[in-house]
Structure formats: structure tokens, C-alpha cells
């Protein structure tokens, strides 16, 4: 199957060639429920050191946690890359996994393909991608079924 | 409501964080077992009331800037969860009451849902 793309929000900073003040990459392992949330927690601790607005840190952390749990539930592995830019913070999350056959459907609140085991952890109710969308200013999904998914999301620091 | 009053009202056992409770006020609560709901709708600073004692409940409290966690129906999290919450410096409580009864008592005592973020 072919790659499909979906995006929302007005891109302000180019994905290539932007000035990166700080970068960090954290590996996430699929099916590792016991550590599900650690990547989001680590990135939150880093962001606090930059003295960013707590509301921005909270929004990005919520997006990160949902995205991290999606990897644990649906993918084999992923790299979560944080980039702190002069006027934005953003995350690029590339996974190796089953991909998303229908992104439009996956973005509908309540649409879920989760198993009972996922739901026992308090996730898998079809709110993950909508929660990321709700908390970010730019959000892009690029997915190829059978290969994997890349999420890119950004929060603007001013205006 | 002071956290200490809440502990008395619900006959809670304080699992962790007695030292942070002095004068700590609870202004809002959010009750759910679905952590995605908490992440979407819980106001920062609210007390999470849940029956979900997995490590994700602790990460949710951290990520969403919550004031503490109250486990219902006598649930108590495993040691790795307690260790994680210890580093977050928030109180961890448990009550034998069900979710419904715990929420009912708190609501009847004047606690509000808070404003959605």
C-alpha cells in the first residue's frame, strides 16, 4: 500500500533547515507497557529546564504521552525526537510498525482498534490522535501500512 | 477542601506524601479509569480519582500536572508506581469506597469538577 498523509495547522517553521537550540532522541519499545510514559516524562523534565510556559509543557507532554502509548500499543519500536526551536517546540516520532490504513478514520474520536489489554492500561479508547491534535498547533501524520508511521507536531511559543 | 479533610471524609489511607499534605487544598477533582479522558479533560491541579492502579496512572498525574491520586475500591498501586510518584512529590491515597460513593461524598461536600483546559 502507498504512503498517506494528513496535516492540520499552518506550518510556521520549515521541517528542514530550522535552527535547533536543543535536540534529544528517546527510543520507545513496542509492547513495553511497564515503561509506557517514561519518554513523555523524560521530555517533560527537559522542557522544564528551559523555563517554558507550564501550559506549553503540559500540552506537549500530553501529546507525547498519547503518541508514546500508541507506539507501545501498535508498533514495534520508535524514536521520539524533541526539538526546541527559538519560537516553537516540536516532536518527530517515527515508528516501525503496522501503519494506519485510514488516517481519517483513526482521527475520529472513539474510533479504536484496541485490545482489552490496551484498555486495561487506560488507553485505546480512540482518543490518542484526537488528543494530540487538540494540544498542538501543527500536526502531521505520514503513514505507510505495513511499514510504519511518522507523527510530527509543533507548539508555537508566541502568538 | 483541605486534603486532610478529604482523607477523613473518605476514610483514606495515605500511601505516600503525608508530608506534602499540610495545608494542601483540593479545588477540583476528575474521576476516570480512562487516562486519555484525564489527559483531554482534567484541569491542571485537580485530584485524579481512579480505579486504574497501573504505572500509567502515575505518568498521567505527572504529564497533566495533577495534584494527587486517589485510588478507589481499595486499590493500591505496585511498588514501581509508588517509587515514581515519590519523585513527583504528590500525595497518593486509597479508599475502600467505590468510585461512585467517593465522588458522591466529595461532590456533596462542595468540591467542583473544575474548568476544562
PDB file of N, CA, C and O in Angstrom, chain A residues 26-42 63-80 93-98 113-115 117-124 128 132 149 151, chain B residues 54-56 59:
ATOM      1  N   UNK A  26      14.695   9.811  22.071  1.00  0.00           N
ATOM      2  CA  UNK A  26      14.412   8.752  23.043  1.00  0.00           C
ATOM      3  C   UNK A  26      13.769   7.574  22.320  1.00  0.00           C
ATOM      4  O   UNK A  26      12.840   7.756  21.529  1.00  0.00           O
ATOM      5  N   UNK A  27      14.265   6.380  22.618  1.00  0.00           N
ATOM      6  CA  UNK A  27      13.741   5.179  21.964  1.00  0.00           C
ATOM      7  C   UNK A  27      12.544   4.646  22.750  1.00  0.00           C
ATOM      8  O   UNK A  27      12.540   4.641  23.982  1.00  0.00           O
ATOM      9  N   UNK A  28      11.545   4.211  22.020  1.00  0.00           N
ATOM     10  CA  UNK A  28      10.352   3.615  22.635  1.00  0.00           C
ATOM     11  C   UNK A  28      10.198   2.201  22.064  1.00  0.00           C
ATOM     12  O   UNK A  28      10.316   2.014  20.849  1.00  0.00           O
ATOM     13  N   UNK A  29       9.951   1.239  22.936  1.00  0.00           N
ATOM     14  CA  UNK A  29       9.853  -0.157  22.509  1.00  0.00           C
ATOM     15  C   UNK A  29       8.397  -0.602  22.537  1.00  0.00           C
ATOM     16  O   UNK A  29       7.699  -0.405  23.539  1.00  0.00           O
ATOM     17  N   UNK A  30       7.948  -1.183  21.447  1.00  0.00           N
ATOM     18  CA  UNK A  30       6.575  -1.659  21.346  1.00  0.00           C
ATOM     19  C   UNK A  30       6.252  -2.713  22.387  1.00  0.00           C
ATOM     20  O   UNK A  30       7.119  -3.495  22.785  1.00  0.00           O
ATOM     21  N   UNK A  31       5.015  -2.716  22.872  1.00  0.00           N
ATOM     22  CA  UNK A  31       4.503  -3.700  23.822  1.00  0.00           C
ATOM     23  C   UNK A  31       5.109  -3.578  25.228  1.00  0.00           C
ATOM     24  O   UNK A  31       4.832  -4.390  26.092  1.00  0.00           O
ATOM     25  N   UNK A  32       5.928  -2.556  25.447  1.00  0.00           N
ATOM     26  CA  UNK A  32       6.576  -2.392  26.758  1.00  0.00           C
ATOM     27  C   UNK A  32       5.697  -1.523  27.663  1.00  0.00           C
ATOM     28  O   UNK A  32       6.036  -0.381  27.983  1.00  0.00           O
ATOM     29  N   UNK A  33       4.574  -2.082  28.078  1.00  0.00           N
ATOM     30  CA  UNK A  33       3.602  -1.300  28.849  1.00  0.00           C
ATOM     31  C   UNK A  33       4.163  -0.822  30.184  1.00  0.00           C
ATOM     32  O   UNK A  33       3.796   0.229  30.679  1.00  0.00           O
ATOM     33  N   UNK A  34       5.066  -1.604  30.764  1.00  0.00           N
ATOM     34  CA  UNK A  34       5.596  -1.228  32.084  1.00  0.00           C
ATOM     35  C   UNK A  34       6.357   0.088  32.052  1.00  0.00           C
ATOM     36  O   UNK A  34       6.520   0.756  33.061  1.00  0.00           O
ATOM     37  N   UNK A  35       6.879   0.452  30.871  1.00  0.00           N
ATOM     38  CA  UNK A  35       7.619   1.711  30.773  1.00  0.00           C
ATOM     39  C   UNK A  35       6.848   2.759  29.979  1.00  0.00           C
ATOM     40  O   UNK A  35       7.406   3.789  29.619  1.00  0.00           O
ATOM     41  N   UNK A  36       5.608   2.480  29.706  1.00  0.00           N
ATOM     42  CA  UNK A  36       4.794   3.402  28.909  1.00  0.00           C
ATOM     43  C   UNK A  36       4.525   4.701  29.640  1.00  0.00           C
ATOM     44  O   UNK A  36       3.776   4.713  30.615  1.00  0.00           O
ATOM     45  N   UNK A  37       5.130   5.750  29.177  1.00  0.00           N
ATOM     46  CA  UNK A  37       5.002   7.065  29.822  1.00  0.00           C
ATOM     47  C   UNK A  37       6.354   7.658  30.161  1.00  0.00           C
ATOM     48  O   UNK A  37       6.476   8.851  30.432  1.00  0.00           O
ATOM     49  N   UNK A  38       7.392   6.813  30.129  1.00  0.00           N
ATOM     50  CA  UNK A  38       8.723   7.300  30.531  1.00  0.00           C
ATOM     51  C   UNK A  38       9.293   8.320  29.560  1.00  0.00           C
ATOM     52  O   UNK A  38       9.951   9.279  29.970  1.00  0.00           O
ATOM     53  N   UNK A  39       9.069   8.099  28.269  1.00  0.00           N
ATOM     54  CA  UNK A  39       9.613   9.051  27.287  1.00  0.00           C
ATOM     55  C   UNK A  39       8.975  10.422  27.491  1.00  0.00           C
ATOM     56  O   UNK A  39       9.664  11.447  27.509  1.00  0.00           O
ATOM     57  N   UNK A  40       7.648  10.426  27.672  1.00  0.00           N
ATOM     58  CA  UNK A  40       6.943  11.703  27.900  1.00  0.00           C
ATOM     59  C   UNK A  40       7.444  12.365  29.179  1.00  0.00           C
ATOM     60  O   UNK A  40       7.629  13.587  29.228  1.00  0.00           O
ATOM     61  N   UNK A  41       7.682  11.561  30.210  1.00  0.00           N
ATOM     62  CA  UNK A  41       8.159  12.107  31.489  1.00  0.00           C
ATOM     63  C   UNK A  41       9.564  12.702  31.341  1.00  0.00           C
ATOM     64  O   UNK A  41       9.860  13.774  31.879  1.00  0.00           O
ATOM     65  N   UNK A  42      10.434  12.000  30.589  1.00  0.00           N
ATOM     66  CA  UNK A  42      11.803  12.496  30.387  1.00  0.00           C
ATOM     67  C   UNK A  42      11.789  13.822  29.640  1.00  0.00           C
ATOM     68  O   UNK A  42      12.508  14.765  29.994  1.00  0.00           O
ATOM     69  N   UNK A  63       0.511  15.367  24.455  1.00  0.00           N
ATOM     70  CA  UNK A  63       0.660  14.836  23.088  1.00  0.00           C
ATOM     71  C   UNK A  63       1.700  13.716  23.069  1.00  0.00           C
ATOM     72  O   UNK A  63       1.495  12.658  22.461  1.00  0.00           O
ATOM     73  N   UNK A  64       2.824  13.944  23.762  1.00  0.00           N
ATOM     74  CA  UNK A  64       3.898  12.943  23.791  1.00  0.00           C
ATOM     75  C   UNK A  64       3.444  11.636  24.438  1.00  0.00           C
ATOM     76  O   UNK A  64       3.783  10.543  23.969  1.00  0.00           O
ATOM     77  N   UNK A  65       2.703  11.748  25.525  1.00  0.00           N
ATOM     78  CA  UNK A  65       2.255  10.556  26.251  1.00  0.00           C
ATOM     79  C   UNK A  65       1.311   9.735  25.368  1.00  0.00           C
ATOM     80  O   UNK A  65       1.439   8.508  25.254  1.00  0.00           O
ATOM     81  N   UNK A  66       0.370  10.400  24.729  1.00  0.00           N
ATOM     82  CA  UNK A  66      -0.547   9.689  23.840  1.00  0.00           C
ATOM     83  C   UNK A  66       0.217   9.038  22.680  1.00  0.00           C
ATOM     84  O   UNK A  66      -0.039   7.888  22.320  1.00  0.00           O
ATOM     85  N   UNK A  67       1.160   9.794  22.114  1.00  0.00           N
ATOM     86  CA  UNK A  67       1.922   9.268  20.975  1.00  0.00           C
ATOM     87  C   UNK A  67       2.784   8.075  21.413  1.00  0.00           C
ATOM     88  O   UNK A  67       2.902   7.072  20.695  1.00  0.00           O
ATOM     89  N   UNK A  68       3.361   8.192  22.603  1.00  0.00           N
ATOM     90  CA  UNK A  68       4.187   7.100  23.143  1.00  0.00           C
ATOM     91  C   UNK A  68       3.345   5.843  23.365  1.00  0.00           C
ATOM     92  O   UNK A  68       3.757   4.731  23.003  1.00  0.00           O
ATOM     93  N   UNK A  69       2.152   6.013  23.930  1.00  0.00           N
ATOM     94  CA  UNK A  69       1.295   4.845  24.164  1.00  0.00           C
ATOM     95  C   UNK A  69       0.846   4.229  22.843  1.00  0.00           C
ATOM     96  O   UNK A  69       0.693   3.006  22.740  1.00  0.00           O
ATOM     97  N   UNK A  70       0.658   5.047  21.824  1.00  0.00           N
ATOM     98  CA  UNK A  70       0.318   4.498  20.504  1.00  0.00           C
ATOM     99  C   UNK A  70       1.425   3.584  19.989  1.00  0.00           C
ATOM    100  O   UNK A  70       1.158   2.532  19.413  1.00  0.00           O
ATOM    101  N   UNK A  71       2.680   3.995  20.185  1.00  0.00           N
ATOM    102  CA  UNK A  71       3.812   3.152  19.758  1.00  0.00           C
ATOM    103  C   UNK A  71       3.787   1.841  20.534  1.00  0.00           C
ATOM    104  O   UNK A  71       3.905   0.751  19.959  1.00  0.00           O
ATOM    105  N   UNK A  72       3.611   1.942  21.860  1.00  0.00           N
ATOM    106  CA  UNK A  72       3.628   0.738  22.698  1.00  0.00           C
ATOM    107  C   UNK A  72       2.496  -0.206  22.314  1.00  0.00           C
ATOM    108  O   UNK A  72       2.656  -1.423  22.294  1.00  0.00           O
ATOM    109  N   UNK A  73       1.359   0.365  21.955  1.00  0.00           N
ATOM    110  CA  UNK A  73       0.194  -0.474  21.634  1.00  0.00           C
ATOM    111  C   UNK A  73       0.235  -1.043  20.213  1.00  0.00           C
ATOM    112  O   UNK A  73      -0.242  -2.140  19.972  1.00  0.00           O
ATOM    113  N   UNK A  74       0.796  -0.265  19.290  1.00  0.00           N
ATOM    114  CA  UNK A  74       0.609  -0.647  17.879  1.00  0.00           C
ATOM    115  C   UNK A  74       1.882  -0.860  17.062  1.00  0.00           C
ATOM    116  O   UNK A  74       1.803  -1.351  15.946  1.00  0.00           O
ATOM    117  N   UNK A  75       3.039  -0.440  17.563  1.00  0.00           N
ATOM    118  CA  UNK A  75       4.248  -0.501  16.726  1.00  0.00           C
ATOM    119  C   UNK A  75       5.312  -1.377  17.383  1.00  0.00           C
ATOM    120  O   UNK A  75       5.184  -1.784  18.539  1.00  0.00           O
ATOM    121  N   UNK A  76       6.370  -1.654  16.632  1.00  0.00           N
ATOM    122  CA  UNK A  76       7.472  -2.451  17.183  1.00  0.00           C
ATOM    123  C   UNK A  76       8.458  -1.571  17.958  1.00  0.00           C
ATOM    124  O   UNK A  76       8.935  -1.933  19.018  1.00  0.00           O
ATOM    125  N   UNK A  77       8.772  -0.420  17.372  1.00  0.00           N
ATOM    126  CA  UNK A  77       9.707   0.493  18.040  1.00  0.00           C
ATOM    127  C   UNK A  77       9.623   1.855  17.379  1.00  0.00           C
ATOM    128  O   UNK A  77       9.092   1.999  16.274  1.00  0.00           O
ATOM    129  N   UNK A  78      10.169   2.840  18.080  1.00  0.00           N
ATOM    130  CA  UNK A  78      10.135   4.197  17.530  1.00  0.00           C
ATOM    131  C   UNK A  78      11.209   5.055  18.166  1.00  0.00           C
ATOM    132  O   UNK A  78      11.757   4.710  19.226  1.00  0.00           O
ATOM    133  N   UNK A  79      11.540   6.141  17.495  1.00  0.00           N
ATOM    134  CA  UNK A  79      12.385   7.186  18.064  1.00  0.00           C
ATOM    135  C   UNK A  79      11.527   8.427  18.249  1.00  0.00           C
ATOM    136  O   UNK A  79      10.879   8.884  17.296  1.00  0.00           O
ATOM    137  N   UNK A  80      11.529   8.954  19.462  1.00  0.00           N
ATOM    138  CA  UNK A  80      10.834  10.215  19.715  1.00  0.00           C
ATOM    139  C   UNK A  80      11.877  11.310  19.790  1.00  0.00           C
ATOM    140  O   UNK A  80      12.706  11.326  20.696  1.00  0.00           O
ATOM    141  N   UNK A  93       8.131  11.734  15.636  1.00  0.00           N
ATOM    142  CA  UNK A  93       8.073  10.371  16.161  1.00  0.00           C
ATOM    143  C   UNK A  93       7.909   9.413  14.984  1.00  0.00           C
ATOM    144  O   UNK A  93       6.864   9.368  14.347  1.00  0.00           O
ATOM    145  N   UNK A  94       8.974   8.686  14.705  1.00  0.00           N
ATOM    146  CA  UNK A  94       8.935   7.738  13.588  1.00  0.00           C
ATOM    147  C   UNK A  94       8.935   6.325  14.126  1.00  0.00           C
ATOM    148  O   UNK A  94       9.836   5.959  14.883  1.00  0.00           O
ATOM    149  N   UNK A  95       7.941   5.562  13.737  1.00  0.00           N
ATOM    150  CA  UNK A  95       7.910   4.177  14.217  1.00  0.00           C
ATOM    151  C   UNK A  95       8.006   3.181  13.076  1.00  0.00           C
ATOM    152  O   UNK A  95       7.770   3.502  11.915  1.00  0.00           O
ATOM    153  N   UNK A  96       8.418   1.990  13.470  1.00  0.00           N
ATOM    154  CA  UNK A  96       8.374   0.838  12.579  1.00  0.00           C
ATOM    155  C   UNK A  96       7.187   0.016  13.079  1.00  0.00           C
ATOM    156  O   UNK A  96       7.178  -0.412  14.245  1.00  0.00           O
ATOM    157  N   UNK A  97       6.183  -0.132  12.210  1.00  0.00           N
ATOM    158  CA  UNK A  97       5.001  -0.824  12.699  1.00  0.00           C
ATOM    159  C   UNK A  97       3.968  -1.046  11.621  1.00  0.00           C
ATOM    160  O   UNK A  97       4.271  -0.964  10.433  1.00  0.00           O
ATOM    161  N   UNK A  98       2.759  -1.296  12.064  1.00  0.00           N
ATOM    162  CA  UNK A  98       1.699  -1.708  11.136  1.00  0.00           C
ATOM    163  C   UNK A  98       1.156  -0.558  10.300  1.00  0.00           C
ATOM    164  O   UNK A  98       0.500  -0.788   9.287  1.00  0.00           O
ATOM    165  N   UNK A 113      -9.082   0.426  17.520  1.00  0.00           N
ATOM    166  CA  UNK A 113      -8.836  -0.979  17.195  1.00  0.00           C
ATOM    167  C   UNK A 113      -8.119  -1.656  18.367  1.00  0.00           C
ATOM    168  O   UNK A 113      -7.430  -2.645  18.201  1.00  0.00           O
ATOM    169  N   UNK A 114      -8.303  -1.094  19.553  1.00  0.00           N
ATOM    170  CA  UNK A 114      -7.545  -1.564  20.714  1.00  0.00           C
ATOM    171  C   UNK A 114      -8.041  -2.916  21.228  1.00  0.00           C
ATOM    172  O   UNK A 114      -9.199  -3.285  21.035  1.00  0.00           O
ATOM    173  N   UNK A 115      -7.134  -3.603  21.901  1.00  0.00           N
ATOM    174  CA  UNK A 115      -7.462  -4.870  22.545  1.00  0.00           C
ATOM    175  C   UNK A 115      -7.802  -4.616  24.023  1.00  0.00           C
ATOM    176  O   UNK A 115      -7.458  -3.562  24.559  1.00  0.00           O
ATOM    177  N   UNK A 117      -6.361  -5.682  26.563  1.00  0.00           N
ATOM    178  CA  UNK A 117      -5.129  -5.465  27.313  1.00  0.00           C
ATOM    179  C   UNK A 117      -4.723  -3.986  27.260  1.00  0.00           C
ATOM    180  O   UNK A 117      -4.238  -3.424  28.231  1.00  0.00           O
ATOM    181  N   UNK A 118      -4.898  -3.359  26.109  1.00  0.00           N
ATOM    182  CA  UNK A 118      -4.574  -1.940  25.975  1.00  0.00           C
ATOM    183  C   UNK A 118      -5.521  -1.105  26.837  1.00  0.00           C
ATOM    184  O   UNK A 118      -5.119  -0.160  27.492  1.00  0.00           O
ATOM    185  N   UNK A 119      -6.785  -1.507  26.831  1.00  0.00           N
ATOM    186  CA  UNK A 119      -7.781  -0.727  27.582  1.00  0.00           C
ATOM    187  C   UNK A 119      -7.561  -0.847  29.083  1.00  0.00           C
ATOM    188  O   UNK A 119      -7.898   0.058  29.833  1.00  0.00           O
ATOM    189  N   UNK A 120      -6.992  -1.976  29.500  1.00  0.00           N
ATOM    190  CA  UNK A 120      -6.695  -2.131  30.924  1.00  0.00           C
ATOM    191  C   UNK A 120      -5.695  -1.093  31.414  1.00  0.00           C
ATOM    192  O   UNK A 120      -5.569  -0.842  32.600  1.00  0.00           O
ATOM    193  N   UNK A 121      -4.949  -0.519  30.499  1.00  0.00           N
ATOM    194  CA  UNK A 121      -3.960   0.499  30.859  1.00  0.00           C
ATOM    195  C   UNK A 121      -4.531   1.907  30.814  1.00  0.00           C
ATOM    196  O   UNK A 121      -3.827   2.876  31.004  1.00  0.00           O
ATOM    197  N   UNK A 122      -5.813   1.996  30.464  1.00  0.00           N
ATOM    198  CA  UNK A 122      -6.442   3.311  30.439  1.00  0.00           C
ATOM    199  C   UNK A 122      -6.285   4.031  29.120  1.00  0.00           C
ATOM    200  O   UNK A 122      -6.486   5.238  29.043  1.00  0.00           O
ATOM    201  N   UNK A 123      -5.918   3.256  28.085  1.00  0.00           N
ATOM    202  CA  UNK A 123      -5.766   3.849  26.755  1.00  0.00           C
ATOM    203  C   UNK A 123      -6.556   3.002  25.754  1.00  0.00           C
ATOM    204  O   UNK A 123      -7.215   2.058  26.132  1.00  0.00           O
ATOM    205  N   UNK A 124      -6.458   3.373  24.480  1.00  0.00           N
ATOM    206  CA  UNK A 124      -7.100   2.554  23.463  1.00  0.00           C
ATOM    207  C   UNK A 124      -8.585   2.806  23.327  1.00  0.00           C
ATOM    208  O   UNK A 124      -9.343   1.940  22.936  1.00  0.00           O
ATOM    209  N   UNK A 128      -6.425   8.932  21.303  1.00  0.00           N
ATOM    210  CA  UNK A 128      -4.996   9.259  21.234  1.00  0.00           C
ATOM    211  C   UNK A 128      -4.679  10.328  20.207  1.00  0.00           C
ATOM    212  O   UNK A 128      -4.183  11.406  20.550  1.00  0.00           O
ATOM    213  N   UNK A 132      -3.739  14.417  20.612  1.00  0.00           N
ATOM    214  CA  UNK A 132      -2.528  15.061  20.079  1.00  0.00           C
ATOM    215  C   UNK A 132      -2.944  16.285  19.258  1.00  0.00           C
ATOM    216  O   UNK A 132      -2.381  17.368  19.408  1.00  0.00           O
ATOM    217  N   UNK A 149       4.681   4.606  10.791  1.00  0.00           N
ATOM    218  CA  UNK A 149       4.014   5.911  10.860  1.00  0.00           C
ATOM    219  C   UNK A 149       4.981   6.945  11.400  1.00  0.00           C
ATOM    220  O   UNK A 149       5.777   6.656  12.298  1.00  0.00           O
ATOM    221  N   UNK A 151       4.770  10.764  13.068  1.00  0.00           N
ATOM    222  CA  UNK A 151       3.979  11.905  13.535  1.00  0.00           C
ATOM    223  C   UNK A 151       4.925  13.085  13.689  1.00  0.00           C
ATOM    224  O   UNK A 151       6.036  12.930  14.192  1.00  0.00           O
TER     225      UNK A 151
ATOM    226  N   UNK B  54      -2.269   1.164  37.422  1.00  0.00           N
ATOM    227  CA  UNK B  54      -1.072   0.867  36.636  1.00  0.00           C
ATOM    228  C   UNK B  54      -0.112   2.049  36.664  1.00  0.00           C
ATOM    229  O   UNK B  54      -0.449   3.135  37.126  1.00  0.00           O
ATOM    230  N   UNK B  55       1.082   1.816  36.129  1.00  0.00           N
ATOM    231  CA  UNK B  55       2.109   2.864  36.093  1.00  0.00           C
ATOM    232  C   UNK B  55       1.607   4.069  35.292  1.00  0.00           C
ATOM    233  O   UNK B  55       2.012   5.208  35.513  1.00  0.00           O
ATOM    234  N   UNK B  56       0.669   3.816  34.362  1.00  0.00           N
ATOM    235  CA  UNK B  56       0.164   4.914  33.532  1.00  0.00           C
ATOM    236  C   UNK B  56      -0.635   5.936  34.352  1.00  0.00           C
ATOM    237  O   UNK B  56      -0.697   7.107  33.971  1.00  0.00           O
ATOM    238  N   UNK B  59       2.061   8.322  35.505  1.00  0.00           N
ATOM    239  CA  UNK B  59       2.549   9.169  34.406  1.00  0.00           C
ATOM    240  C   UNK B  59       1.493  10.208  34.009  1.00  0.00           C
ATOM    241  O   UNK B  59       1.828  11.341  33.665  1.00  0.00           O
TER     242      UNK B  59
END
